[in-house]
Amino acid sequence: MKYIKMSPSEYKRFLLYDWRARFDKLIVVFGLVNVAATIPQITQLWQARDSSGVSVITWSYYVVFTAMLLVYSITIKSKPMIIMYTGNTIVYIVVLVSAIIFR
C-alpha cells in the first residue's frame, strides 16, 4: 500500500474539494428534479387550455428571480448552478407564456 504525504492544510483542502464535488452533483440532481416537477403544470396548461389557476404575477417573479440567479451562476462560473438555473428559467418561461396565451 502506498501512502501520500499531505500537510494538514492540504488535507483540509482535499476534503473541502471532495465535499464540494459531491454537493455539486447533488445540486444538479435537485435542479433536474425541480424542472421535472414543473412539467405537470405545463402539461395541464396545454391540455386544458385554461390558466385560471395560474398566477401570471407569481410566475413572472419566478422567471425574473431564476434569470437573476442564472446570471449570477454564470458570473461565478458554477457549472452545476448554470445547469440548474438554465433548466428552471426555461420551464418557468414556458409556464408564464402558456398562462398568458391561455388567458
Coordinates of N, CA and C in Angstrom, one line a residue:
M1 N 0.8 -1.2 0.0 CA 0.0 0.0 0.0 C 0.9 1.2 0.0
K2 N 0.6 2.2 -0.9 CA 1.4 3.4 -1.0 C 0.6 4.6 -0.3
Y3 N 1.4 5.3 0.5 CA 0.8 6.4 1.2 C 1.2 7.7 0.6
I4 N 0.3 8.7 0.6 CA 0.6 10.0 0.0 C 0.8 10.9 1.2
K5 N 1.9 11.6 1.3 CA 2.1 12.6 2.3 C 1.4 13.9 2.0
M6 N 0.7 14.4 3.0 CA -0.1 15.6 2.8 C -0.1 16.4 4.1
S7 N 0.1 17.7 4.0 CA 0.1 18.5 5.2 C -1.4 18.6 5.7
P8 N -1.6 19.0 6.9 CA -3.0 19.2 7.4 C -3.8 20.2 6.6
S9 N -3.1 21.3 6.1 CA -3.9 22.2 5.3 C -4.2 21.7 4.0
E10 N -3.3 20.9 3.4 CA -3.6 20.2 2.1 C -4.7 19.2 2.2
Y11 N -4.7 18.5 3.3 CA -5.8 17.5 3.6 C -7.2 18.2 3.8
K12 N -7.2 19.4 4.5 CA -8.4 20.1 4.6 C -9.0 20.6 3.3
R13 N -8.1 21.1 2.4 CA -8.5 21.5 1.1 C -9.0 20.3 0.3
F14 N -8.3 19.2 0.4 CA -8.8 18.0 -0.3 C -10.2 17.6 0.1
L15 N -10.4 17.6 1.4 CA -11.7 17.2 2.0 C -12.8 18.2 1.5
L16 N -12.4 19.5 1.5 CA -13.4 20.5 1.1 C -13.7 20.3 -0.4
Y17 N -12.7 20.1 -1.2 CA -13.0 19.9 -2.6 C -13.9 18.6 -2.9
D18 N -13.6 17.5 -2.1 CA -14.3 16.3 -2.3 C -15.8 16.6 -1.9
W19 N -16.0 17.3 -0.8 CA -17.3 17.6 -0.3 C -18.1 18.5 -1.3
R20 N -17.3 19.4 -1.9 CA -17.9 20.4 -2.9 C -18.3 19.6 -4.1
A21 N -17.5 18.7 -4.6 CA -17.7 17.9 -5.8 C -19.0 17.1 -5.6
R22 N -19.2 16.5 -4.5 CA -20.4 15.7 -4.2 C -21.6 16.6 -4.1
F23 N -21.4 17.7 -3.5 CA -22.6 18.7 -3.3 C -23.0 19.3 -4.7
D24 N -22.0 19.5 -5.6 CA -22.3 20.0 -6.9 C -23.2 19.0 -7.7
K25 N -22.9 17.7 -7.5 CA -23.7 16.7 -8.2 C -25.1 16.7 -7.6
L26 N -25.2 16.8 -6.3 CA -26.5 16.9 -5.7 C -27.3 18.1 -6.2
I27 N -26.7 19.2 -6.3 CA -27.4 20.4 -6.8 C -27.9 20.1 -8.2
V28 N -27.1 19.5 -9.1 CA -27.6 19.2 -10.4 C -28.8 18.3 -10.4
V29 N -28.8 17.3 -9.5 CA -29.9 16.4 -9.4 C -31.2 17.2 -8.9
F30 N -31.0 18.0 -7.9 CA -32.2 18.8 -7.4 C -32.7 19.7 -8.5
G31 N -31.8 20.3 -9.3 CA -32.2 21.2 -10.4 C -33.0 20.4 -11.4
L32 N -32.6 19.2 -11.7 CA -33.3 18.4 -12.7 C -34.7 18.0 -12.1
V33 N -34.7 17.6 -10.8 CA -36.0 17.3 -10.2 C -36.9 18.5 -10.2
N34 N -36.4 19.6 -10.0 CA -37.2 20.8 -10.0 C -37.8 21.1 -11.3
V35 N -37.0 20.9 -12.4 CA -37.6 21.0 -13.7 C -38.6 20.0 -14.0
A36 N -38.4 18.8 -13.6 CA -39.4 17.7 -13.8 C -40.7 18.0 -13.0
A37 N -40.5 18.6 -11.9 CA -41.7 18.9 -11.1 C -42.6 20.0 -11.7
T38 N -42.0 20.8 -12.6 CA -42.8 21.8 -13.2 C -43.5 21.3 -14.5
I39 N -43.0 20.3 -15.0 CA -43.6 19.7 -16.3 C -45.1 19.4 -16.2
P40 N -45.6 18.8 -15.1 CA -47.0 18.6 -15.0 C -47.9 19.9 -15.1
Q41 N -47.3 21.0 -14.5 CA -48.0 22.3 -14.7 C -48.1 22.7 -16.1
I42 N -47.0 22.5 -16.9 CA -47.1 22.8 -18.3 C -48.0 21.9 -19.0
T43 N -48.0 20.6 -18.7 CA -48.9 19.7 -19.4 C -50.3 20.0 -19.1
Q44 N -50.7 20.3 -17.9 CA -52.0 20.7 -17.5 C -52.5 22.0 -18.3
L45 N -51.6 22.9 -18.3 CA -51.9 24.2 -19.1 C -52.3 23.9 -20.5
W46 N -51.4 23.1 -21.2 CA -51.6 22.8 -22.6 C -52.8 21.9 -22.9
Q47 N -53.1 20.9 -22.0 CA -54.2 20.0 -22.2 C -55.5 20.7 -22.0
A48 N -55.6 21.4 -20.9 CA -56.9 22.1 -20.5 C -57.1 23.4 -21.3
R49 N -56.0 24.0 -21.7 CA -56.0 25.3 -22.4 C -56.7 26.3 -21.5
D50 N -56.4 26.2 -20.2 CA -57.0 27.1 -19.2 C -56.0 27.4 -18.2
S51 N -55.8 28.7 -18.0 CA -54.8 29.1 -17.0 C -55.4 29.9 -15.8
S52 N -56.6 29.6 -15.5 CA -57.3 30.3 -14.5 C -56.7 30.1 -13.1
G53 N -56.0 29.0 -12.9 CA -55.4 28.7 -11.6 C -53.9 29.0 -11.5
V54 N -53.4 29.7 -12.6 CA -52.0 30.1 -12.6 C -51.9 31.6 -12.5
S55 N -51.1 32.0 -11.6 CA -50.8 33.4 -11.4 C -49.7 33.9 -12.3
V56 N -50.0 34.9 -13.2 CA -49.0 35.4 -14.1 C -48.0 36.2 -13.3
I57 N -48.4 36.9 -12.2 CA -47.5 37.7 -11.4 C -46.5 36.8 -10.7
T58 N -47.0 35.7 -10.1 CA -46.1 34.7 -9.4 C -45.1 34.1 -10.4
W59 N -45.5 33.7 -11.5 CA -44.6 33.0 -12.5 C -43.7 34.0 -13.1
S60 N -44.1 35.3 -13.2 CA -43.2 36.4 -13.7 C -42.1 36.6 -12.7
Y61 N -42.5 36.5 -11.4 CA -41.4 36.7 -10.4 C -40.4 35.5 -10.5
Y62 N -41.0 34.3 -10.6 CA -40.1 33.1 -10.7 C -39.1 33.2 -11.9
V63 N -39.6 33.7 -13.0 CA -38.7 33.9 -14.2 C -37.7 34.9 -13.9
V64 N -38.0 36.1 -13.4 CA -37.0 37.1 -13.1 C -36.0 36.6 -12.1
F65 N -36.5 36.0 -11.0 CA -35.6 35.5 -9.9 C -34.7 34.5 -10.4
T66 N -35.1 33.5 -11.2 CA -34.2 32.4 -11.6 C -33.3 33.0 -12.7
A67 N -33.8 33.9 -13.5 CA -32.9 34.5 -14.5 C -31.7 35.3 -13.8
M68 N -32.1 36.0 -12.7 CA -31.0 36.6 -12.0 C -30.0 35.6 -11.4
L69 N -30.5 34.5 -10.9 CA -29.7 33.5 -10.3 C -28.8 32.9 -11.4
L70 N -29.4 32.7 -12.6 CA -28.6 32.2 -13.8 C -27.5 33.1 -14.1
V71 N -27.8 34.4 -14.2 CA -26.7 35.4 -14.4 C -25.6 35.3 -13.3
Y72 N -26.0 35.2 -12.1 CA -25.1 35.1 -11.0 C -24.2 33.8 -11.1
S73 N -24.9 32.7 -11.5 CA -24.1 31.5 -11.6 C -23.1 31.5 -12.8
I74 N -23.5 32.2 -13.8 CA -22.6 32.4 -14.9 C -21.4 33.3 -14.5
T75 N -21.7 34.3 -13.7 CA -20.7 35.2 -13.2 C -19.6 34.5 -12.4
I76 N -20.1 33.6 -11.5 CA -19.2 32.9 -10.6 C -18.7 31.6 -11.2
K77 N -19.2 31.3 -12.4 CA -18.7 30.1 -13.2 C -19.0 28.8 -12.5
S78 N -20.2 28.7 -12.0 CA -20.6 27.4 -11.3 C -21.4 26.6 -12.2
K79 N -20.8 25.6 -12.8 CA -21.5 24.7 -13.8 C -22.7 24.1 -13.3
P80 N -22.7 23.5 -12.1 CA -24.0 22.9 -11.6 C -25.1 23.9 -11.5
M81 N -24.8 25.1 -11.0 CA -25.8 26.2 -10.9 C -26.3 26.6 -12.2
I82 N -25.4 26.7 -13.2 CA -25.8 27.1 -14.5 C -26.7 26.1 -15.1
I83 N -26.4 24.8 -14.9 CA -27.3 23.8 -15.5 C -28.7 23.9 -14.8
M84 N -28.7 24.0 -13.5 CA -30.0 24.1 -12.7 C -30.8 25.3 -13.1
Y85 N -30.2 26.5 -13.1 CA -31.0 27.7 -13.3 C -31.3 27.9 -14.8
T86 N -30.6 27.3 -15.7 CA -31.0 27.3 -17.1 C -32.3 26.5 -17.3
G87 N -32.3 25.3 -16.8 CA -33.5 24.5 -16.9 C -34.7 25.1 -16.2
N88 N -34.5 25.7 -15.0 CA -35.6 26.3 -14.3 C -36.1 27.5 -15.0
T89 N -35.2 28.3 -15.5 CA -35.6 29.5 -16.2 C -36.4 29.2 -17.5
I90 N -36.0 28.2 -18.2 CA -36.7 27.7 -19.4 C -38.1 27.3 -19.1
V91 N -38.3 26.3 -18.1 CA -39.6 25.8 -17.8 C -40.5 26.9 -17.2
Y92 N -39.9 27.8 -16.4 CA -40.7 28.9 -15.9 C -41.2 29.8 -17.0
I93 N -40.4 30.1 -17.9 CA -40.8 30.9 -19.1 C -41.9 30.2 -19.8
V94 N -41.8 28.9 -20.0 CA -42.9 28.2 -20.7 C -44.2 28.3 -20.0
V95 N -44.2 28.1 -18.7 CA -45.4 28.2 -17.9 C -46.0 29.6 -18.0
L96 N -45.1 30.6 -17.9 CA -45.6 32.0 -17.9 C -46.2 32.3 -19.3
V97 N -45.5 32.0 -20.4 CA -46.0 32.2 -21.7 C -47.3 31.5 -21.9
S98 N -47.4 30.2 -21.4 CA -48.6 29.4 -21.6 C -49.8 30.1 -20.8
A99 N -49.5 30.6 -19.6 CA -50.5 31.2 -18.8 C -51.0 32.5 -19.5
I100 N -50.1 33.2 -20.2 CA -50.6 34.4 -20.9 C -51.4 34.0 -22.1
I101 N -50.9 33.0 -22.9 CA -51.6 32.6 -24.1 C -53.0 32.1 -23.8
F102 N -53.2 31.3 -22.7 CA -54.5 30.7 -22.4 C -55.3 31.5 -21.5
R103 N -55.1 32.8 -21.3 CA -55.9 33.7 -20.5 C -57.2 34.0 -21.2

